[in-house]
Each structure stands twice: as C-alpha cells, then as structure tokens.
Amino acid sequence: MAKTTTKSAKKPAAKAATKPAAKAATKPAARAAKASAKPAAKAAAKPAAKASAKSARKTKAKSGKKPALTLSMLKPSVNNMSVRVFARAAGLDHSETDVWGHTRLPEYMARNPAHLTPMIEDKGLPRGVLWESCAIMQYLANKHGLEKLYPKAPAKRAMIDSAMFYLIGTLYPYVARATYPALNFPQYAGEVGHSDADPDRKSEAQKAAAAAIAEPLEVFHSFFRNGKPFIGGKNPSIADIRLAATLEFLAVIDYALPQWAKDYMAAIEKKLGKAYAEPAADVRGYIAYVKSQAGA
C-alpha cells in the first residue's frame, strides 16, 4: 500500500515538475526571441524607409527646381558657344533656350533692346539680364568665385582681360568678315559684305580678312600663351574658351590653321571634355550643313 502510494505520487510529481518547467522555460524564451526580433526588424526597416522617402523627396525637389540661371542662345554661334562651354565647365545650374528667329520679337527686345545673344537672366543683375559673351563669363566667374577660369590676382586677370579684348576688337572682326558670307550670317552694317558692292569686291574683302587673321593669331601664340599650354597657364581660362570657340568658325572656309592652333584646340577639348564637345558639336554640325549645301 505504501509502495503503490509512493510510486504513484512520485511519477506524477516528476512529470509535473519536468513538463511545466520545460514549457515555462521555452515559452518565455520564444516570446523574448520574438520580442527582440520584432524591434530589430522594425529598427532596421525604419531607417531604410526613412532614407528611401528622403531620397524620393530630394529627387522630386530636384526635378521640380527651377535652374538658377537662364541662358538664351543660338546653337550655330561661336559667341554663344563660349558661354555654353563656360557654364558647363563651371558646373553652373542653368537652362538653355534656343531663340533662333525670336531675338527681334517685342518680348525679347523689351528685355534686351540690343537683340543680342548670348543673354543670361539673373536676379542679381541691376536690369535682370546681361549680354556679350565676355561680360557674361566675367560676371559669372566673379559671382561664383571661379578663380580657375578667371584668376583674381590683378596681373594674371589683366592678361586674361587683355586677351579677350584683343580678340573681340581685332581677331574676331577679321574672322567674321572672312566667314560670315560662307555661313550665311548677315554682315555688319557699313561693311563691304553688307553693301551692294560688286560680288568681286565682296570676295576680295573676304579674302583680305582671311589673310589678316594670321597676325593676331600669332600674337595669341607668342605673347598671350608664351610657351604655356593655355592663356590661363596649366588650365584653360575664359579667354581660352573664347579663343578656341572663335577658331571653330574658320573650318567653314577651310582656313589652314597653324599646327600649334590645332594642338591648342584639341588640348582644350580634351581638358574640358563634354563641356566643350557638346556645344562645339552644334557649331560643327551647322558648318557641315552649310558646306554640304554649297557643294550641292
């Protein structure tokens, strides 16, 4: 009797002690694991979702953001090409509007009575707009502190300015007289090309202008570059951008550029990459079209 009681009491006791203990130990552990996994997953997902939302907001804001600078330009023009190259090389946030055929419209002339391109619109300007390629590059370089393209040191800056003024005052008029008739661009009033002069006389004036290019071109080589890769030294300056763009037009009359000028233009394009190549492609494309029409 005592034996049976002892046995039956012992068995359930052991069973009862083991089962609840194991169950009790397993359940909290599982709950703890589940509880710890939940916040961990939540914690991991939260930053990821937050980052994704932030990125989406940033992309949306970026795509909807209005460019800081508006540039009105003509694609076949080397004056316009200068500012287009500059804006890209400087990494400026800008938009371009092709105003071919629109520069004489009242709305354009209300802002720009000179009806010229390139023209930028910028809130910081007293009249809101600015034209003339060299003035635009100088203004933007000053505004954004672009010393690499336009040095602040007075002596270095003076050489850049001198090179640009010499270009627009001496070299470019020769280039314009020599190339505009072939490009089908209107000649400046008062020039032989603009007048009703005999075609032979116009042709002579064009040839004389082409012949005159060699002298100022050599000045850029021997004086402004003076053994340096660029007028700006090791890196192209705004004067280099303006000069290289100007020389692009000479292809329309098959002008025989000296080897140094060919190497110089190639070096600028290599240094500036797409910033130069993309606007240059528009000028070159127009020249190729004009030459194809002339040969047709």
XYZ file of C-alpha atoms in Angstrom:
296
model
C 0.000 0.000 0.000
C 2.734 2.365 0.992
C 4.682 1.233 -2.099
C 1.838 1.958 -4.512
C 1.196 5.327 -2.973
C 4.849 6.194 -3.123
C 5.125 5.156 -6.800
C 2.047 6.940 -7.993
C 2.925 10.068 -6.075
C 6.477 10.070 -7.380
C 5.591 9.641 -11.053
C 3.150 12.495 -11.458
C 5.333 14.739 -9.356
C 8.338 14.174 -11.571
C 6.234 14.513 -14.717
C 4.524 17.591 -13.398
C 7.778 19.168 -12.400
C 9.531 18.466 -15.719
C 6.726 19.380 -18.160
C 5.740 22.785 -16.764
C 9.381 23.681 -16.225
C 10.290 22.893 -19.812
C 7.159 24.579 -21.116
C 7.708 27.571 -18.877
C 11.323 27.871 -19.958
C 10.557 27.502 -23.675
C 7.602 29.885 -23.838
C 9.294 32.973 -22.341
C 12.410 32.287 -24.437
C 10.337 32.129 -27.604
C 8.445 35.234 -26.562
C 11.718 37.006 -25.787
C 13.184 35.991 -29.146
C 10.041 37.121 -30.910
C 10.010 40.371 -28.969
C 13.668 41.068 -29.673
C 13.325 40.153 -33.373
C 10.350 42.462 -33.837
C 12.045 45.710 -32.694
C 15.221 44.698 -34.556
C 13.330 44.219 -37.804
C 11.372 47.395 -37.153
C 14.552 49.294 -36.316
C 16.239 48.044 -39.492
C 13.244 48.811 -41.684
C 12.650 52.279 -40.251
C 15.934 53.938 -41.367
C 15.673 52.213 -44.769
C 12.142 53.521 -45.287
C 13.158 56.926 -43.978
C 16.175 57.067 -46.316
C 14.048 55.955 -49.252
C 11.403 58.591 -48.516
C 14.093 61.240 -48.084
C 15.695 60.250 -51.404
C 12.307 60.376 -53.135
C 11.633 63.843 -51.695
C 15.104 65.001 -52.773
C 14.631 63.696 -56.338
C 11.209 65.295 -56.546
C 12.538 68.610 -55.264
C 15.488 68.433 -57.654
C 13.361 67.679 -60.697
C 10.891 70.425 -59.818
C 13.568 73.001 -59.027
C 13.942 75.891 -61.446
C 17.538 76.388 -62.713
C 19.280 79.358 -61.130
C 20.447 80.730 -64.485
C 18.620 81.096 -67.802
C 20.663 81.344 -70.991
C 19.148 82.486 -74.289
C 21.376 81.352 -77.138
C 21.826 80.408 -80.799
C 23.381 76.999 -81.389
C 25.413 77.768 -84.572
C 27.148 80.797 -82.995
C 30.670 80.702 -81.531
C 29.892 83.714 -79.321
C 27.092 81.671 -77.798
C 29.237 78.561 -77.750
C 31.700 80.362 -75.448
C 29.118 80.871 -72.696
C 27.619 77.409 -73.197
C 31.066 75.848 -72.730
C 31.792 78.086 -69.749
C 28.522 77.258 -67.950
C 29.191 73.528 -68.346
C 32.875 73.739 -67.399
C 31.937 75.754 -64.295
C 29.201 73.264 -63.356
C 26.586 76.020 -63.117
C 22.934 75.110 -62.675
C 21.410 76.583 -65.831
C 18.864 76.104 -68.580
C 19.266 76.962 -72.269
C 16.635 78.416 -74.590
C 17.262 78.433 -78.333
C 15.994 81.829 -79.517
C 16.714 81.377 -83.233
C 14.308 83.692 -85.068
C 12.992 85.269 -81.844
C 15.526 87.968 -80.993
C 13.552 90.703 -82.781
C 10.243 89.845 -81.138
C 8.805 92.551 -78.837
C 9.012 90.386 -75.695
C 12.708 89.663 -76.295
C 13.576 93.252 -77.174
C 11.699 94.522 -74.113
C 14.377 92.786 -72.036
C 17.254 93.114 -74.477
C 16.941 96.185 -76.755
C 20.262 95.252 -78.393
C 18.549 91.986 -79.562
C 21.816 90.104 -78.998
C 22.771 86.627 -77.852
C 24.029 85.067 -75.696
C 21.929 86.599 -72.957
C 21.595 85.489 -69.357
C 18.812 86.261 -66.936
C 19.929 86.528 -63.334
C 18.216 88.146 -60.332
C 21.462 89.694 -59.118
C 21.793 91.933 -62.186
C 20.578 95.567 -61.999
C 18.441 95.120 -65.139
C 17.911 91.377 -64.721
C 19.731 90.481 -67.958
C 23.233 90.622 -69.410
C 24.536 90.080 -72.945
C 28.042 89.929 -74.531
C 29.858 86.617 -74.053
C 32.976 88.000 -72.339
C 30.964 90.153 -69.920
C 28.764 87.165 -69.050
C 31.745 84.917 -68.310
C 33.442 87.614 -66.230
C 30.276 88.269 -64.221
C 29.553 84.605 -63.503
C 33.201 83.851 -62.666
C 33.221 86.767 -60.205
C 29.861 85.816 -58.698
C 30.775 82.185 -58.121
C 34.461 82.676 -57.271
C 35.705 80.647 -60.251
C 39.400 81.530 -59.939
C 40.492 78.547 -62.004
C 38.733 80.028 -65.030
C 39.268 83.697 -64.158
C 42.134 84.384 -61.681
C 41.702 87.053 -59.009
C 45.356 88.160 -58.947
C 45.336 91.581 -60.725
C 48.280 90.887 -63.069
C 47.014 87.452 -64.163
C 43.484 88.760 -64.575
C 44.735 91.701 -66.648
C 46.322 89.286 -69.137
C 43.074 87.311 -69.444
C 41.112 90.541 -69.988
C 43.655 91.842 -72.487
C 43.497 88.598 -74.488
C 39.691 88.730 -74.628
C 39.533 92.410 -75.582
C 42.177 91.902 -78.262
C 40.142 89.005 -79.588
C 36.818 90.842 -79.826
C 38.441 94.079 -81.051
C 40.941 92.709 -83.575
C 40.788 88.983 -84.321
C 37.032 88.401 -84.305
C 36.166 91.162 -86.814
C 38.586 89.515 -89.300
C 37.063 86.089 -88.591
C 33.542 87.487 -89.041
C 34.388 89.181 -92.367
C 36.078 86.037 -93.633
C 33.437 83.507 -92.512
C 30.015 85.186 -92.280
C 29.394 85.206 -96.056
C 30.041 81.447 -96.157
C 27.965 80.864 -93.002
C 25.046 82.847 -94.485
C 25.139 85.182 -91.484
C 24.244 88.859 -92.068
C 27.260 91.157 -92.381
C 27.694 94.176 -90.127
C 26.274 97.445 -91.445
C 28.959 99.582 -93.097
C 30.995 96.555 -94.192
C 31.586 95.699 -97.841
C 29.827 92.379 -97.339
C 26.698 94.230 -96.202
C 26.667 96.650 -99.144
C 25.509 96.424 -102.750
C 29.110 96.359 -103.909
C 30.135 94.197 -106.847
C 30.426 90.469 -105.871
C 34.106 90.515 -106.899
C 34.761 93.353 -104.473
C 32.994 91.468 -101.710
C 35.063 88.400 -102.480
C 38.278 90.449 -102.319
C 37.274 91.882 -98.929
C 36.571 88.376 -97.632
C 39.972 87.119 -98.825
C 41.743 90.159 -97.338
C 40.112 89.490 -93.948
C 41.149 85.820 -94.083
C 44.737 86.833 -94.892
C 44.758 89.271 -91.957
C 43.896 86.548 -89.400
C 47.446 85.153 -89.279
C 48.971 88.159 -87.487
C 46.664 88.406 -84.434
C 46.583 84.635 -84.245
C 50.359 84.573 -83.850
C 50.057 87.201 -81.083
C 47.972 84.760 -79.070
C 50.592 82.077 -79.587
C 53.776 84.044 -78.916
C 52.557 86.665 -76.441
C 49.493 85.506 -74.521
C 50.407 81.820 -74.333
C 54.166 82.398 -74.290
C 55.122 78.713 -74.005
C 52.254 77.825 -71.621
C 49.634 75.214 -72.569
C 46.880 77.842 -72.297
C 46.495 81.603 -71.856
C 45.382 80.768 -68.311
C 48.504 78.662 -67.670
C 48.007 74.968 -66.902
C 44.231 75.250 -67.154
C 42.014 76.912 -69.784
C 40.670 80.331 -68.774
C 37.649 82.222 -70.070
C 39.996 83.802 -72.669
C 40.967 80.315 -73.885
C 37.310 79.286 -74.163
C 36.563 82.414 -76.190
C 39.572 81.943 -78.494
C 39.012 78.230 -79.146
C 35.336 78.840 -79.924
C 36.239 81.658 -82.350
C 38.660 79.422 -84.242
C 35.876 76.862 -84.803
C 34.318 79.153 -87.451
C 37.431 79.030 -89.617
C 36.566 75.491 -90.709
C 33.809 76.884 -92.957
C 36.416 78.498 -95.243
C 38.908 75.634 -94.808
C 41.377 78.033 -93.202
C 44.800 76.426 -92.778
C 45.337 76.750 -89.036
C 48.972 76.511 -87.894
C 49.784 73.253 -86.125
C 50.079 74.916 -82.710
C 46.476 76.200 -83.043
C 45.186 72.726 -83.946
C 47.019 71.222 -80.965
C 45.780 74.037 -78.729
C 42.131 73.492 -79.673
C 42.478 69.729 -79.227
C 44.076 70.252 -75.789
C 41.204 72.497 -74.659
C 38.609 69.983 -75.817
C 40.464 67.167 -74.063
C 40.785 69.180 -70.846
C 37.144 70.309 -70.759
C 35.660 67.125 -72.208
C 31.893 67.159 -72.821
C 31.672 70.734 -71.545
C 33.435 71.773 -74.763
C 32.497 68.936 -77.112
C 28.704 69.241 -76.795
C 28.354 72.961 -77.715
C 31.136 72.565 -80.317
C 29.127 69.778 -81.975
C 26.304 72.244 -82.692
C 28.684 74.719 -84.371
C 30.445 71.964 -86.316
C 27.115 70.461 -87.365
C 25.959 73.794 -88.752
C 29.247 74.302 -90.613
C 28.979 70.808 -92.117
C 25.410 71.564 -93.225
C 26.407 74.898 -94.840
C 29.309 73.265 -96.689
C 27.101 70.447 -97.907
C 24.586 72.972 -99.259
C 27.320 74.928 -101.004
C 28.622 71.775 -102.653
C 25.171 70.565 -103.709
